[in-house]
Coordinates of C-alpha atoms in Angstrom, one line a residue:
M130 CA -82.2 -38.3 39.0
A131 CA -80.0 -40.4 41.6
H132 CA -79.7 -39.6 45.0
L133 CA -76.0 -39.8 45.9
R134 CA -74.3 -38.1 48.6
S135 CA -70.7 -36.0 47.7
Y136 CA -68.9 -38.1 50.8
D137 CA -69.3 -41.5 49.6
R138 CA -66.6 -43.0 47.6
R139 CA -64.7 -45.5 46.8
R140 CA -62.4 -46.6 49.1
D141 CA -58.8 -47.8 49.8
P142 CA -59.2 -51.3 50.9
D143 CA -57.2 -50.4 53.8
E144 CA -59.8 -48.3 55.7
L145 CA -62.4 -50.9 54.5
Q146 CA -61.1 -53.5 57.6
P147 CA -62.6 -56.0 60.0
G148 CA -64.6 -54.1 62.2
T149 CA -65.5 -51.0 59.8
I150 CA -68.5 -49.5 60.5
I151 CA -69.7 -48.5 56.5
S152 CA -73.4 -47.1 54.6
A153 CA -73.7 -47.9 51.1
P154 CA -76.4 -48.4 49.1
H155 CA -78.4 -51.8 49.1
H156 CA -81.2 -52.8 46.3
T157 CA -84.0 -55.2 46.7
Q158 CA -87.1 -56.4 45.6
A159 CA -89.8 -53.8 46.7
R160 CA -92.8 -55.9 48.8
S161 CA -95.3 -53.6 46.2
G162 CA -95.7 -52.9 42.6
N163 CA -96.9 -49.1 43.1
I164 CA -94.4 -46.2 43.6
P165 CA -95.7 -43.8 45.5
T166 CA -94.4 -40.5 44.1
N167 CA -93.3 -39.1 46.8
N168 CA -91.1 -42.0 47.8
R169 CA -87.2 -41.7 46.2
N170 CA -86.6 -44.8 47.4
M171 CA -88.4 -46.5 45.0
S172 CA -88.2 -47.1 41.0
F173 CA -88.9 -49.7 38.6
S174 CA -86.6 -51.8 36.4
D175 CA -87.1 -54.3 34.0
F176 CA -86.5 -57.1 36.6
G177 CA -90.0 -54.9 39.2
V178 CA -90.0 -52.4 41.7
V179 CA -86.5 -52.1 43.2
H180 CA -86.6 -50.8 47.1
S181 CA -83.1 -49.3 47.9
K182 CA -82.0 -47.3 50.5
Y183 CA -78.6 -46.4 52.3
R184 CA -77.5 -49.9 54.9
K185 CA -75.8 -49.8 57.4
M186 CA -73.0 -52.3 58.2
I187 CA -70.6 -54.4 60.4
I188 CA -67.3 -55.4 58.2
L189 CA -66.9 -59.0 59.5
E190 CA -64.0 -60.3 56.8
T191 CA -62.2 -58.8 54.3
W192 CA -61.6 -61.0 51.1
G193 CA -59.2 -59.8 47.3
E194 CA -62.3 -58.3 45.7
H195 CA -64.6 -57.7 47.9
C196 CA -65.9 -58.5 51.8
I197 CA -68.0 -59.4 53.8
C198 CA -70.4 -57.5 56.2
L199 CA -73.3 -58.0 58.7
P200 CA -76.4 -55.6 58.4
L201 CA -77.3 -53.6 61.2
Y202 CA -81.0 -52.7 61.5
S203 CA -83.4 -50.9 63.6
Y204 CA -87.1 -52.1 62.6
R205 CA -87.9 -48.2 62.4
G206 CA -86.3 -48.2 66.8
R207 CA -88.6 -51.3 68.0
G208 CA -85.6 -53.2 67.4
L209 CA -86.2 -56.5 68.2
E210 CA -90.1 -56.4 69.5
G211 CA -91.5 -58.1 66.8
R212 CA -88.3 -60.5 66.6
R213 CA -88.8 -62.6 69.8
D214 CA -88.6 -66.5 68.7
I215 CA -85.6 -65.5 66.5
A216 CA -83.4 -63.6 68.6
E217 CA -80.4 -66.1 68.7
E218 CA -79.9 -64.0 65.1
Y219 CA -79.1 -60.9 66.5
I220 CA -76.8 -58.8 69.0
S221 CA -77.3 -55.7 70.3
V222 CA -75.0 -52.3 69.9
R223 CA -74.8 -48.9 71.0
D224 CA -73.0 -45.6 70.4
D225 CA -70.2 -45.3 72.9
S226 CA -70.6 -41.6 73.4
E227 CA -74.0 -42.1 74.9
T228 CA -73.2 -42.4 78.4
F229 CA -74.9 -46.2 79.8
W230 CA -78.3 -44.5 80.7
E231 CA -79.3 -43.3 77.7
W232 CA -79.1 -46.9 76.5
E233 CA -81.8 -49.0 75.2
L234 CA -81.5 -52.8 77.4
S235 CA -79.5 -55.3 75.8
E236 CA -82.5 -57.1 73.7
S237 CA -79.7 -60.0 72.6
K238 CA -78.6 -62.8 74.9
A239 CA -74.9 -61.7 73.5
G240 CA -75.2 -58.5 75.6
V241 CA -74.2 -55.0 74.1
L242 CA -71.2 -54.6 71.4
T243 CA -70.1 -51.1 71.1
A244 CA -69.9 -48.6 68.6
I245 CA -67.1 -45.5 68.0
R246 CA -68.2 -42.9 65.3
D247 CA -65.5 -42.4 62.9
P248 CA -63.9 -39.0 64.0
T249 CA -64.7 -37.5 59.7
W250 CA -68.4 -38.9 60.3
P251 CA -70.2 -35.1 60.7
M252 CA -72.3 -35.7 64.4
W253 CA -75.3 -34.4 62.5
R254 CA -75.7 -37.4 60.8
T255 CA -77.2 -40.4 62.4
F256 CA -75.0 -43.2 63.4
I257 CA -76.2 -45.4 65.8
T258 CA -79.7 -45.1 67.4
G259 CA -81.8 -46.5 69.9
R260 CA -82.5 -50.2 69.5
T261 CA -80.0 -51.0 66.9
V262 CA -79.1 -54.4 66.6
V263 CA -76.4 -56.3 63.9
K264 CA -78.3 -59.6 62.4
L265 CA -76.0 -63.2 62.6
T266 CA -77.8 -64.5 59.3
E267 CA -77.5 -62.0 56.9
K268 CA -74.8 -61.4 54.6
L269 CA -74.1 -58.5 52.4
V270 CA -71.0 -57.7 50.1
H271 CA -69.6 -54.8 49.5
S272 CA -67.1 -54.4 46.8
Y273 CA -64.3 -52.2 46.2
T274 CA -64.8 -50.8 43.5
D275 CA -68.2 -49.7 45.1
S276 CA -68.2 -45.9 46.6
C277 CA -69.7 -46.3 50.8
S278 CA -69.2 -44.0 53.9
V279 CA -66.7 -44.8 56.5
E280 CA -69.0 -44.2 59.9
G281 CA -66.8 -46.1 62.9
H282 CA -66.3 -49.3 63.7
L283 CA -65.9 -51.5 66.7
N284 CA -64.4 -52.0 70.0
E285 CA -62.0 -54.4 68.9
A286 CA -63.1 -56.7 72.1
D287 CA -66.5 -56.6 71.1
F288 CA -65.7 -56.5 67.5
R289 CA -63.4 -60.3 67.9
R290 CA -66.5 -61.1 70.6
L291 CA -68.9 -60.5 67.4
Y292 CA -66.7 -63.0 65.4
R293 CA -67.0 -66.1 67.6
I294 CA -70.3 -65.7 67.9
Y295 CA -71.0 -65.5 64.4
I296 CA -68.5 -68.5 64.0
E297 CA -70.6 -70.3 67.3
T298 CA -73.8 -70.2 65.1
V299 CA -72.1 -71.0 61.3
K300 CA -70.7 -74.2 63.6
R301 CA -73.6 -75.1 65.0
K302 CA -76.4 -74.4 61.3
E303 CA -73.1 -76.8 60.3
K304 CA -73.6 -79.2 62.2
E305 CA -77.8 -78.7 61.7
I306 CA -76.9 -79.4 57.6
L307 CA -74.3 -82.1 58.0
G308 CA -75.0 -83.7 61.2
L309 CA -71.5 -83.9 61.8
K310 CA -69.7 -82.6 64.8
P311 CA -68.0 -79.2 63.1
D312 CA -64.8 -81.4 63.5
T313 CA -65.6 -84.6 62.1
K314 CA -64.3 -86.1 59.0
K315 CA -66.3 -88.1 56.7
G316 CA -64.9 -91.9 56.9
D317 CA -63.6 -93.0 53.5
E318 CA -66.8 -95.7 53.2
E319 CA -69.0 -91.8 54.1
L320 CA -66.9 -90.1 50.6
E321 CA -69.4 -89.5 48.3
E322 CA -67.9 -90.5 44.3
G323 CA -64.8 -88.1 43.4
E324 CA -64.7 -86.7 46.6
I325 CA -61.3 -86.7 48.5
S326 CA -60.1 -87.2 52.1
S327 CA -58.4 -84.6 53.9

């Protein structure tokens, strides 16, 4: 039996803009081969046990048929408690409807991103809670043909800051992998066979 939410629907691409916070079904390999009878998040498939849940995510970029998103995690309310060694891969996100003194302190060097609940997202539905973080180094794809719910959006200035930090993170990885400064072009003698100099 499917457990779909009545308010999930296919969205017009105009509704799915960078900075929008959506939630949609997300499926991954389960870590266990056993399925408890009371766990509706796990199911058998021809490819093994699948774990499914509604994942909250921030739309990072929009393309012709899909958008690229960064996932939100609370890690069962523990935030980055067990992930201090990779804290630079995350930025804390907090609900702007909570007063500052109610916020859990930022766990990331980049400070806090402010999330604003969409007027259509019911108050009784969970939005951004406690020690929520966005993961910069993990990307999810949401197709425009798939259903989702729009929960809110990031403050515009905070989204711009998020995107800049994301690009800086990608450039650091580019340098690590290629051994080049991001703006360095290969000389003709370094071009591989069939590669064209730009």
